[in-house]
């Protein structure tokens, strides 16, 4: 693979204009196609095969007028202080507003508060239930305008009117998180490279990659029904990993330039080595995200596949467009006009980087460091034992939003259960007496302790399917309501034995409970599939059994610690004021499984980036402990920058007002922090130091079976070294200084270094002495001659080496 990527990198570098034009053409084509796409849907949760979904399917058949899968809205009315809605003036105003709702587009029915008994005992609060013929995503702008007009007209008359339910349009999401993430990424990249050009390339290619991915997801809605959250997750992940992948390759390119290679050669070597790590890091993320499809929930499937596609695009961009952009940048990418005093000292070879000092500290104290890190994460993980999950409802909306006001007003007037009513379906088609069966179900519901109110049964036209409404006393997301649904379903067994009728519970609350149960049951199988596939990939990359197992165990430790933080903040209320959490409650059911999918992929990114460089050093002859230190020397700074960018991007979501978005932001930011800094940069080097050579062992039979993917570029290195044993140097042209040659491609390159440190530290190169005008760099062979003072160093030996390189690498793309 390394040899193929080496050729690809050089090809993209040479044909940079063609590559850029092709990407521009692809973006234009995708953009044109996306303009006419229908767009993403709301992604309403549904789980085929569950009782709630079977009940919805039956209602669609027997009660088509009820629009069982249609959107709903609750319009809540509250009288002015000291007044009642039952007064003549207020009642007339409410009825006028209800009549306006009945005339709204797409409405299938509106329940009148006064005739349906939807007025509180105090008489000050009432609500109308509005049912729509279409799903949440298809509610038109005209229908939303009627909702807005009703609120404005009611408030003008002195009433407090608020809206709840899934038919109500959410406030447009702020783009502050993405902007903050990009801003922080730019600052981190400038600090890392000390160069605007080097910092700008990862950002530019990442933005282009994200644009291609998001437009492609939008284009796919021509053929598939995708949830709106698919685009959000694809945008967030695509931006983060694209910056990381480009950062890794650009850093390696600069290192190769410092080693004295000409720009094209440096680009080929960077893509051949760092690009291999990018490919396998991307594959682990893709595997983890694609694994979401095994859960069987359409929304999660679309989120996972869309995000996996965005990651795949980021990999392709890093391997093709980025080398082309490096071709345009040339040697200018080495200009560092924004270097700190410490960075300048490191370039002069004075002192060691923070990453190297940290690696030496860990390798000198592996047992103590390992014990402190593991015990610390274990303590943070303790709250995970109290984890409770539920799907979010309007109680999680931002304070002051119309949905939150409606939720709180209904709870005040009727009790929290009115925000999550249950729909009980009695399927008596196989019963001898359908009406008796429905009556038995009604009596059973009325006797349950946690039921606040029961609506009498209503039958379909055939009279063999009944619909009964039940209102819990507890909130929709509470454990008491979950237990109530289970109790009702338990009584259904006795009802079937007595009457032959089937009893099913549905409605938004029951659907959410079923989805939460499905997600909880899918956690272990999902982990097994994703971790298993990723372990196979890591086994191929590192040719070691210990390292993949260590990577997976470290990931599990960081995930349970992250869940502990989420429980402590959002469920227990610790530091809730710091994070702007106004009320506590169960963790959103979707969060743990999405967290596992996303963070596992990102964790393996850091594992591959850091450990692949350690393996490269080990394969090249370094001792195990020395390989660990050298891995930090070359990759520690890059992994640190990548993790800081990730944490910053995800932390930006803490600024959102909605609890769900806050929890996602805190969860992802915490997980990346734990995994990058505690697991990968602390536990991993400590374990590898303790294991020594055993870290890299592989049974002989497995070594023979596994293909060698050469992620560390060992085969490429041998091929390039063999190339340098080529024939005698050509004479120097008159007037050309030793080791300097005019560039045929318009790029200057690195020249004779006055000295190069044996450590190979990429952060401590010795400044080059450059001739005036454009010039190309020296090969290692020519540098050795130059350092030895040989005035007859072959200035044009690169040309004589070109045929040998083509013959050795058998490069068909070069010939094209």
Tab-separated table of N, CA, C and O in Angstrom, residues 331-441:
chain	number	residue	atom	x	y	z
A	331	UNK	N	7.843	25.015	-1.551
A	331	UNK	CA	8.704	25.264	-0.396
A	331	UNK	C	8.181	26.365	0.515
A	331	UNK	O	8.672	26.536	1.628
A	332	UNK	N	7.174	27.094	0.044
A	332	UNK	CA	6.637	28.172	0.887
A	332	UNK	C	6.009	27.643	2.164
A	332	UNK	O	5.829	28.378	3.131
A	333	UNK	N	5.646	26.354	2.158
A	333	UNK	CA	5.035	25.770	3.341
A	333	UNK	C	6.025	25.683	4.504
A	333	UNK	O	5.638	25.488	5.649
A	334	UNK	N	7.315	25.843	4.213
A	334	UNK	CA	8.339	25.773	5.249
A	334	UNK	C	8.601	27.126	5.894
A	334	UNK	O	9.339	27.206	6.880
A	335	UNK	N	8.028	28.174	5.348
A	335	UNK	CA	8.272	29.494	5.910
A	335	UNK	C	7.514	29.636	7.222
A	335	UNK	O	6.288	29.534	7.252
A	336	UNK	N	8.242	29.856	8.292
A	336	UNK	CA	7.615	29.992	9.604
A	336	UNK	C	7.882	31.347	10.203
A	336	UNK	O	8.879	31.541	10.900
A	337	UNK	N	7.032	32.274	9.904
A	337	UNK	CA	7.223	33.640	10.406
A	337	UNK	C	6.501	33.874	11.727
A	337	UNK	O	6.519	34.960	12.266
A	338	UNK	N	5.801	32.834	12.233
A	338	UNK	CA	5.023	33.025	13.459
A	338	UNK	C	5.518	32.060	14.530
A	338	UNK	O	4.756	31.549	15.339
A	339	UNK	N	6.808	31.765	14.516
A	339	UNK	CA	7.389	30.840	15.471
A	339	UNK	C	7.641	31.529	16.803
A	339	UNK	O	8.078	32.684	16.857
A	340	UNK	N	7.368	30.815	17.891
A	340	UNK	CA	7.687	31.326	19.218
A	340	UNK	C	9.187	31.154	19.472
A	340	UNK	O	9.894	30.471	18.722
A	341	UNK	N	9.660	31.753	20.552
A	341	UNK	CA	11.074	31.628	20.899
A	341	UNK	C	11.437	30.161	21.129
A	341	UNK	O	12.502	29.704	20.720
A	342	UNK	N	10.518	29.419	21.779
A	342	UNK	CA	10.789	28.001	22.043
A	342	UNK	C	10.852	27.200	20.745
A	342	UNK	O	11.716	26.344	20.585
A	343	UNK	N	9.931	27.486	19.808
A	343	UNK	CA	9.943	26.766	18.541
A	343	UNK	C	11.221	27.056	17.756
A	343	UNK	O	11.789	26.165	17.120
A	344	UNK	N	11.693	28.304	17.815
A	344	UNK	CA	12.944	28.642	17.136
A	344	UNK	C	14.122	27.910	17.781
A	344	UNK	O	15.039	27.460	17.091
A	345	UNK	N	14.073	27.781	19.117
A	345	UNK	CA	15.143	27.068	19.804
A	345	UNK	C	15.149	25.596	19.401
A	345	UNK	O	16.213	24.994	19.196
A	346	UNK	N	13.967	25.008	19.267
A	346	UNK	CA	13.872	23.617	18.843
A	346	UNK	C	14.398	23.443	17.426
A	346	UNK	O	15.037	22.441	17.103
A	347	UNK	N	14.158	24.431	16.565
A	347	UNK	CA	14.683	24.348	15.205
A	347	UNK	C	16.200	24.426	15.175
A	347	UNK	O	16.843	23.867	14.292
A	348	UNK	N	16.764	25.098	16.174
A	348	UNK	CA	18.223	25.166	16.249
A	348	UNK	C	18.808	23.922	16.912
A	348	UNK	O	20.019	23.796	17.042
A	349	UNK	N	17.932	23.021	17.351
A	349	UNK	CA	18.395	21.796	17.986
A	349	UNK	C	18.659	21.946	19.462
A	349	UNK	O	19.348	21.115	20.065
A	350	UNK	N	18.105	22.987	20.086
A	350	UNK	CA	18.327	23.235	21.506
A	350	UNK	C	17.140	22.717	22.300
A	350	UNK	O	16.010	23.164	22.118
A	351	UNK	N	17.369	21.775	23.215
A	351	UNK	CA	16.312	21.260	24.071
A	351	UNK	C	15.466	20.207	23.365
A	351	UNK	O	15.733	19.799	22.234
A	352	UNK	N	14.441	19.750	24.073
A	352	UNK	CA	13.543	18.726	23.546
A	352	UNK	C	12.112	19.204	23.656
A	352	UNK	O	11.759	20.000	24.540
A	353	UNK	N	11.266	18.680	22.781
A	353	UNK	CA	9.859	19.072	22.797
A	353	UNK	C	9.156	18.508	24.030
A	353	UNK	O	9.634	17.559	24.667
A	354	UNK	N	8.008	19.096	24.348
A	354	UNK	CA	7.233	18.648	25.507
A	354	UNK	C	6.817	17.190	25.356
A	354	UNK	O	6.808	16.430	26.325
A	355	UNK	N	6.459	16.791	24.132
A	355	UNK	CA	6.048	15.413	23.905
A	355	UNK	C	7.141	14.421	24.230
A	355	UNK	O	6.891	13.367	24.821
A	356	UNK	N	8.370	14.750	23.857
A	356	UNK	CA	9.487	13.852	24.134
A	356	UNK	C	9.740	13.783	25.635
A	356	UNK	O	9.972	12.696	26.196
A	357	UNK	N	9.703	14.920	26.312
A	357	UNK	CA	9.930	14.914	27.761
A	357	UNK	C	8.844	14.105	28.469
A	357	UNK	O	9.119	13.376	29.422
A	358	UNK	N	7.587	14.238	27.999
A	358	UNK	CA	6.497	13.473	28.604
A	358	UNK	C	6.699	11.974	28.364
A	358	UNK	O	6.510	11.153	29.276
A	359	UNK	N	7.101	11.603	27.147
A	359	UNK	CA	7.312	10.190	26.835
A	359	UNK	C	8.433	9.616	27.704
A	359	UNK	O	8.331	8.487	28.196
A	360	UNK	N	9.481	10.369	27.895
A	360	UNK	CA	10.587	9.882	28.732
A	360	UNK	C	10.119	9.715	30.178
A	360	UNK	O	10.509	8.747	30.860
A	361	UNK	N	9.295	10.647	30.660
A	361	UNK	CA	8.774	10.531	32.027
A	361	UNK	C	7.925	9.267	32.188
A	361	UNK	O	8.068	8.529	33.165
A	362	UNK	N	7.050	9.017	31.216
A	362	UNK	CA	6.181	7.833	31.293
A	362	UNK	C	7.007	6.558	31.213
A	362	UNK	O	6.775	5.608	31.973
A	363	UNK	N	7.984	6.504	30.308
A	363	UNK	CA	8.777	5.278	30.155
A	363	UNK	C	9.700	5.040	31.349
A	363	UNK	O	10.125	3.902	31.579
A	364	UNK	N	10.022	6.091	32.113
A	364	UNK	CA	10.827	5.898	33.324
A	364	UNK	C	9.969	5.453	34.510
A	364	UNK	O	10.469	4.840	35.447
A	365	UNK	N	8.673	5.785	34.479
A	365	UNK	CA	7.773	5.458	35.596
A	365	UNK	C	6.508	4.768	35.097
A	365	UNK	O	5.392	5.228	35.366
A	366	UNK	N	6.630	3.682	34.362
A	366	UNK	CA	5.442	3.108	33.724
A	366	UNK	C	4.401	2.569	34.700
A	366	UNK	O	3.199	2.746	34.496
A	367	UNK	N	4.852	1.923	35.785
A	367	UNK	CA	3.898	1.315	36.730
A	367	UNK	C	3.099	2.397	37.453
A	367	UNK	O	1.863	2.319	37.553
A	368	UNK	N	3.781	3.429	37.951
A	368	UNK	CA	3.088	4.498	38.676
A	368	UNK	C	2.104	5.240	37.758
A	368	UNK	O	0.961	5.510	38.133
A	369	UNK	N	2.567	5.561	36.553
A	369	UNK	CA	1.720	6.296	35.618
A	369	UNK	C	0.502	5.469	35.240
A	369	UNK	O	-0.633	5.970	35.200
A	370	UNK	N	0.713	4.181	34.966
A	370	UNK	CA	-0.398	3.305	34.593
A	370	UNK	C	-1.407	3.190	35.726
A	370	UNK	O	-2.629	3.269	35.499
A	371	UNK	N	-0.918	3.015	36.959
A	371	UNK	CA	-1.821	2.864	38.105
A	371	UNK	C	-2.650	4.123	38.329
A	371	UNK	O	-3.872	4.057	38.513
A	372	UNK	N	-2.001	5.287	38.300
A	372	UNK	CA	-2.721	6.553	38.530
A	372	UNK	C	-3.777	6.782	37.434
A	372	UNK	O	-4.915	7.177	37.715
A	373	UNK	N	-3.426	6.507	36.183
A	373	UNK	CA	-4.345	6.758	35.077
A	373	UNK	C	-5.562	5.837	35.137
A	373	UNK	O	-6.709	6.287	35.013
A	374	UNK	N	-5.323	4.558	35.356
A	374	UNK	CA	-6.428	3.600	35.387
A	374	UNK	C	-7.332	3.845	36.584
A	374	UNK	O	-8.572	3.848	36.461
A	375	UNK	N	-6.746	4.070	37.745
A	375	UNK	CA	-7.556	4.327	38.945
A	375	UNK	C	-8.348	5.619	38.785
A	375	UNK	O	-9.531	5.693	39.151
A	376	UNK	N	-7.717	6.653	38.217
A	376	UNK	CA	-8.427	7.918	38.007
A	376	UNK	C	-9.632	7.762	37.102
A	376	UNK	O	-10.734	8.243	37.410
A	377	UNK	N	-9.460	7.079	35.963
A	377	UNK	CA	-10.586	6.859	35.055
A	377	UNK	C	-11.649	5.975	35.692
A	377	UNK	O	-12.854	6.184	35.474
A	378	UNK	N	-11.226	4.992	36.485
A	378	UNK	CA	-12.198	4.113	37.151
A	378	UNK	C	-13.049	4.891	38.149
A	378	UNK	O	-14.265	4.665	38.260
A	379	UNK	N	-12.435	5.819	38.872
A	379	UNK	CA	-13.203	6.639	39.820
A	379	UNK	C	-14.214	7.524	39.089
A	379	UNK	O	-15.359	7.669	39.522
A	380	UNK	N	-13.787	8.100	37.970
A	380	UNK	CA	-14.698	8.940	37.190
A	380	UNK	C	-15.852	8.112	36.627
A	380	UNK	O	-16.971	8.622	36.440
A	381	UNK	N	-15.612	6.828	36.391
A	381	UNK	CA	-16.629	5.962	35.791
A	381	UNK	C	-17.675	5.471	36.780
A	381	UNK	O	-18.689	4.893	36.361
A	382	UNK	N	-17.470	5.677	38.075
A	382	UNK	CA	-18.396	5.135	39.085
A	382	UNK	C	-19.849	5.559	38.861
A	382	UNK	O	-20.766	4.736	38.960
A	383	UNK	N	-20.139	6.840	38.528
A	383	UNK	CA	-21.552	7.224	38.322
A	383	UNK	C	-22.247	6.440	37.213
A	383	UNK	O	-23.479	6.411	37.167
A	384	UNK	N	-21.487	5.798	36.328
A	384	UNK	CA	-22.099	5.046	35.228
A	384	UNK	C	-23.031	3.967	35.745
A	384	UNK	O	-24.003	3.591	35.075
A	385	UNK	N	-22.784	3.452	36.953
A	385	UNK	CA	-23.634	2.410	37.519
A	385	UNK	C	-25.050	2.903	37.781
A	385	UNK	O	-25.974	2.111	37.937
A	386	UNK	N	-25.244	4.227	37.830
A	386	UNK	CA	-26.582	4.793	38.042
A	386	UNK	C	-27.210	5.290	36.742
A	386	UNK	O	-28.196	6.035	36.774
A	387	UNK	N	-26.664	4.888	35.613
A	387	UNK	CA	-27.142	5.384	34.322
A	387	UNK	C	-28.604	5.013	34.080
A	387	UNK	O	-28.998	3.859	34.200
A	388	UNK	N	-29.407	6.010	33.721
A	388	UNK	CA	-30.795	5.803	33.306
A	388	UNK	C	-30.976	6.493	31.956
A	388	UNK	O	-30.482	7.606	31.748
A	389	UNK	N	-31.689	5.836	31.064
A	389	UNK	CA	-31.822	6.368	29.708
A	389	UNK	C	-33.290	6.532	29.335
A	389	UNK	O	-34.146	5.744	29.726
A	390	UNK	N	-33.558	7.570	28.561
A	390	UNK	CA	-34.893	7.815	28.008
A	390	UNK	C	-34.725	8.756	26.834
A	390	UNK	O	-33.724	9.475	26.727
A	391	UNK	N	-35.705	8.753	25.953
A	391	UNK	CA	-35.657	9.702	24.840
A	391	UNK	C	-36.161	11.056	25.303
A	391	UNK	O	-37.029	11.159	26.167
A	392	UNK	N	-35.627	12.080	24.703
A	392	UNK	CA	-35.955	13.433	25.130
A	392	UNK	C	-37.350	13.838	24.672
A	392	UNK	O	-37.868	13.351	23.671
A	393	UNK	N	-37.973	14.744	25.406
A	393	UNK	CA	-39.256	15.339	25.021
A	393	UNK	C	-39.145	16.843	25.205
A	393	UNK	O	-38.041	17.378	25.329
A	394	UNK	N	-40.273	17.522	25.252
A	394	UNK	CA	-40.235	18.982	25.328
A	394	UNK	C	-39.673	19.497	26.646
A	394	UNK	O	-39.364	20.685	26.759
A	395	UNK	N	-39.536	18.622	27.647
A	395	UNK	CA	-38.944	19.076	28.907
A	395	UNK	C	-37.472	19.414	28.733
A	395	UNK	O	-36.890	20.120	29.565
A	396	UNK	N	-36.858	18.899	27.666
A	396	UNK	CA	-35.456	19.202	27.409
A	396	UNK	C	-35.235	20.394	26.498
A	396	UNK	O	-34.097	20.728	26.175
A	397	UNK	N	-36.314	21.043	26.075
A	397	UNK	CA	-36.170	22.220	25.221
A	397	UNK	C	-35.608	23.393	26.027
A	397	UNK	O	-35.723	23.433	27.260
A	398	UNK	N	-35.026	24.371	25.359
A	398	UNK	CA	-34.436	25.502	26.079
A	398	UNK	C	-35.478	26.271	26.886
A	398	UNK	O	-36.614	26.446	26.439
A	399	UNK	N	-35.129	26.716	28.097
A	399	UNK	CA	-36.047	27.552	28.880
A	399	UNK	C	-36.440	28.799	28.093
A	399	UNK	O	-35.595	29.424	27.452
A	400	UNK	N	-37.713	29.119	28.119
A	400	UNK	CA	-38.209	30.283	27.384
A	400	UNK	C	-38.713	29.953	26.005
A	400	UNK	O	-39.413	30.771	25.393
A	401	UNK	N	-38.415	28.762	25.487
A	401	UNK	CA	-38.954	28.366	24.185
A	401	UNK	C	-40.433	28.035	24.333
A	401	UNK	O	-40.905	27.683	25.417
A	402	UNK	N	-41.175	28.158	23.235
A	402	UNK	CA	-42.621	27.920	23.316
A	402	UNK	C	-42.918	26.482	23.713
A	402	UNK	O	-43.877	26.211	24.439
A	403	UNK	N	-42.083	25.507	23.266
A	403	UNK	CA	-42.295	24.103	23.643
A	403	UNK	C	-42.103	23.897	25.141
A	403	UNK	O	-42.885	23.189	25.786
A	404	UNK	N	-41.095	24.526	25.702
A	404	UNK	CA	-40.826	24.359	27.138
A	404	UNK	C	-41.923	25.031	27.963
A	404	UNK	O	-42.361	24.494	28.994
A	405	UNK	N	-42.376	26.200	27.514
A	405	UNK	CA	-43.453	26.891	28.233
A	405	UNK	C	-44.728	26.055	28.210
A	405	UNK	O	-45.427	25.917	29.228
A	406	UNK	N	-45.036	25.472	27.046
A	406	UNK	CA	-46.227	24.630	26.935
A	406	UNK	C	-46.125	23.419	27.855
A	406	UNK	O	-47.092	23.042	28.526
A	407	UNK	N	-44.944	22.808	27.897
A	407	UNK	CA	-44.737	21.631	28.750
A	407	UNK	C	-44.941	21.992	30.219
A	407	UNK	O	-45.664	21.295	30.957
A	408	UNK	N	-44.321	23.071	30.655
A	408	UNK	CA	-44.422	23.471	32.056
A	408	UNK	C	-45.842	23.896	32.421
A	408	UNK	O	-46.326	23.612	33.533
A	409	UNK	N	-46.527	24.571	31.513
A	409	UNK	CA	-47.897	25.014	31.780
A	409	UNK	C	-48.844	23.821	31.904
A	409	UNK	O	-49.697	23.774	32.800
A	410	UNK	N	-48.704	22.838	31.007
A	410	UNK	CA	-49.537	21.635	31.098
A	410	UNK	C	-49.273	20.872	32.398
A	410	UNK	O	-50.209	20.381	33.042
A	411	UNK	N	-48.009	20.772	32.774
A	411	UNK	CA	-47.674	20.078	34.019
A	411	UNK	C	-48.294	20.786	35.214
A	411	UNK	O	-48.774	20.133	36.153
A	412	UNK	N	-48.289	22.117	35.177
A	412	UNK	CA	-48.864	22.887	36.278
A	412	UNK	C	-50.382	22.720	36.348
A	412	UNK	O	-50.957	22.593	37.435
A	413	UNK	N	-51.040	22.681	35.192
A	413	UNK	CA	-52.506	22.634	35.183
A	413	UNK	C	-53.092	21.238	35.298
A	413	UNK	O	-54.148	21.051	35.910
A	414	UNK	N	-52.400	20.235	34.752
A	414	UNK	CA	-52.982	18.896	34.686
A	414	UNK	C	-52.106	17.818	35.322
A	414	UNK	O	-52.588	16.721	35.589
A	415	UNK	N	-50.835	18.093	35.510
A	415	UNK	CA	-49.908	17.061	35.956
A	415	UNK	C	-48.958	16.693	34.829
A	415	UNK	O	-49.305	16.827	33.653
A	416	UNK	N	-47.764	16.201	35.163
A	416	UNK	CA	-46.752	15.939	34.134
A	416	UNK	C	-47.161	14.858	33.144
A	416	UNK	O	-46.685	14.846	32.008
A	417	UNK	N	-48.048	13.947	33.518
A	417	UNK	CA	-48.427	12.859	32.618
A	417	UNK	C	-49.175	13.315	31.387
A	417	UNK	O	-49.189	12.602	30.374
A	418	UNK	N	-49.791	14.478	31.436
A	418	UNK	CA	-50.547	14.967	30.280
A	418	UNK	C	-49.625	15.333	29.116
A	418	UNK	O	-50.095	15.496	27.986
A	419	UNK	N	-48.337	15.475	29.401
A	419	UNK	CA	-47.384	15.723	28.321
A	419	UNK	C	-46.995	14.439	27.592
A	419	UNK	O	-46.342	14.505	26.552
A	420	UNK	N	-47.386	13.293	28.133
A	420	UNK	CA	-47.041	12.029	27.491
A	420	UNK	C	-48.171	11.027	27.561
A	420	UNK	O	-48.024	9.960	28.179
A	421	UNK	N	-49.325	11.308	26.963
A	421	UNK	CA	-50.453	10.372	27.046
A	421	UNK	C	-50.165	9.068	26.304
A	421	UNK	O	-49.361	9.034	25.374
A	422	UNK	N	-50.825	8.021	26.742
A	422	UNK	CA	-50.689	6.706	26.124
A	422	UNK	C	-51.919	6.392	25.289
A	422	UNK	O	-53.035	6.782	25.637
A	423	UNK	N	-51.699	5.716	24.189
A	423	UNK	CA	-52.788	5.259	23.334
A	423	UNK	C	-52.856	3.732	23.447
A	423	UNK	O	-51.906	3.043	23.082
A	424	UNK	N	-53.969	3.244	23.961
A	424	UNK	CA	-54.145	1.806	24.149
A	424	UNK	C	-55.081	1.299	23.053
A	424	UNK	O	-56.199	1.797	22.891
A	425	UNK	N	-54.633	0.326	22.304
A	425	UNK	CA	-55.394	-0.245	21.187
A	425	UNK	C	-55.855	-1.648	21.579
A	425	UNK	O	-55.045	-2.482	21.999
A	426	UNK	N	-57.150	-1.889	21.449
A	426	UNK	CA	-57.718	-3.218	21.711
A	426	UNK	C	-58.101	-3.833	20.370
A	426	UNK	O	-59.062	-3.401	19.729
A	427	UNK	N	-57.331	-4.816	19.945
A	427	UNK	CA	-57.589	-5.508	18.682
A	427	UNK	C	-58.487	-6.711	18.972
A	427	UNK	O	-58.015	-7.783	19.380
A	428	UNK	N	-59.806	-6.538	18.773
A	428	UNK	CA	-60.792	-7.574	19.102
A	428	UNK	C	-61.336	-8.267	17.857
A	428	UNK	O	-62.452	-8.796	17.868
A	429	UNK	N	-60.578	-8.266	16.789
A	429	UNK	CA	-61.057	-8.883	15.556
A	429	UNK	C	-61.229	-10.396	15.703
A	429	UNK	O	-62.030	-11.007	14.998
A	430	UNK	N	-60.495	-10.987	16.643
A	430	UNK	CA	-60.638	-12.425	16.891
A	430	UNK	C	-61.466	-12.718	18.133
A	430	UNK	O	-61.501	-13.862	18.610
A	431	UNK	N	-62.106	-11.693	18.675
A	431	UNK	CA	-62.884	-11.869	19.899
A	431	UNK	C	-64.360	-12.101	19.566
A	431	UNK	O	-64.883	-11.557	18.586
A	432	UNK	N	-65.028	-12.876	20.405
A	432	UNK	CA	-66.465	-13.118	20.216
A	432	UNK	C	-67.288	-11.892	20.585
A	432	UNK	O	-68.385	-11.688	20.048
A	433	UNK	N	-66.777	-11.081	21.500
A	433	UNK	CA	-67.519	-9.897	21.954
A	433	UNK	C	-66.558	-8.711	22.043
A	433	UNK	O	-66.006	-8.435	23.119
A	434	UNK	N	-66.323	-8.007	20.925
A	434	UNK	CA	-65.373	-6.890	20.936
A	434	UNK	C	-65.703	-5.816	21.966
A	434	UNK	O	-64.802	-5.277	22.609
A	435	UNK	N	-66.974	-5.472	22.125
A	435	UNK	CA	-67.339	-4.394	23.059
A	435	UNK	C	-67.044	-4.807	24.496
A	435	UNK	O	-66.585	-3.992	25.307
A	436	UNK	N	-67.275	-6.061	24.830
A	436	UNK	CA	-66.967	-6.531	26.181
A	436	UNK	C	-65.464	-6.511	26.421
A	436	UNK	O	-64.996	-6.180	27.522
A	437	UNK	N	-64.692	-6.862	25.404
A	437	UNK	CA	-63.236	-6.834	25.531
A	437	UNK	C	-62.744	-5.410	25.772
A	437	UNK	O	-61.878	-5.171	26.625
A	438	UNK	N	-63.285	-4.444	25.012
A	438	UNK	CA	-62.882	-3.047	25.189
A	438	UNK	C	-63.287	-2.538	26.572
A	438	UNK	O	-62.544	-1.793	27.228
A	439	UNK	N	-64.462	-2.947	27.025
A	439	UNK	CA	-64.930	-2.519	28.355
A	439	UNK	C	-64.021	-3.078	29.449
A	439	UNK	O	-63.708	-2.385	30.431
A	440	UNK	N	-63.585	-4.325	29.279
A	440	UNK	CA	-62.675	-4.928	30.259
A	440	UNK	C	-61.347	-4.173	30.305
A	440	UNK	O	-60.789	-3.939	31.376
A	441	UNK	N	-60.859	-3.798	29.132
A	441	UNK	CA	-59.609	-3.038	29.079
A	441	UNK	C	-59.764	-1.679	29.747
A	441	UNK	O	-58.882	-1.219	30.486
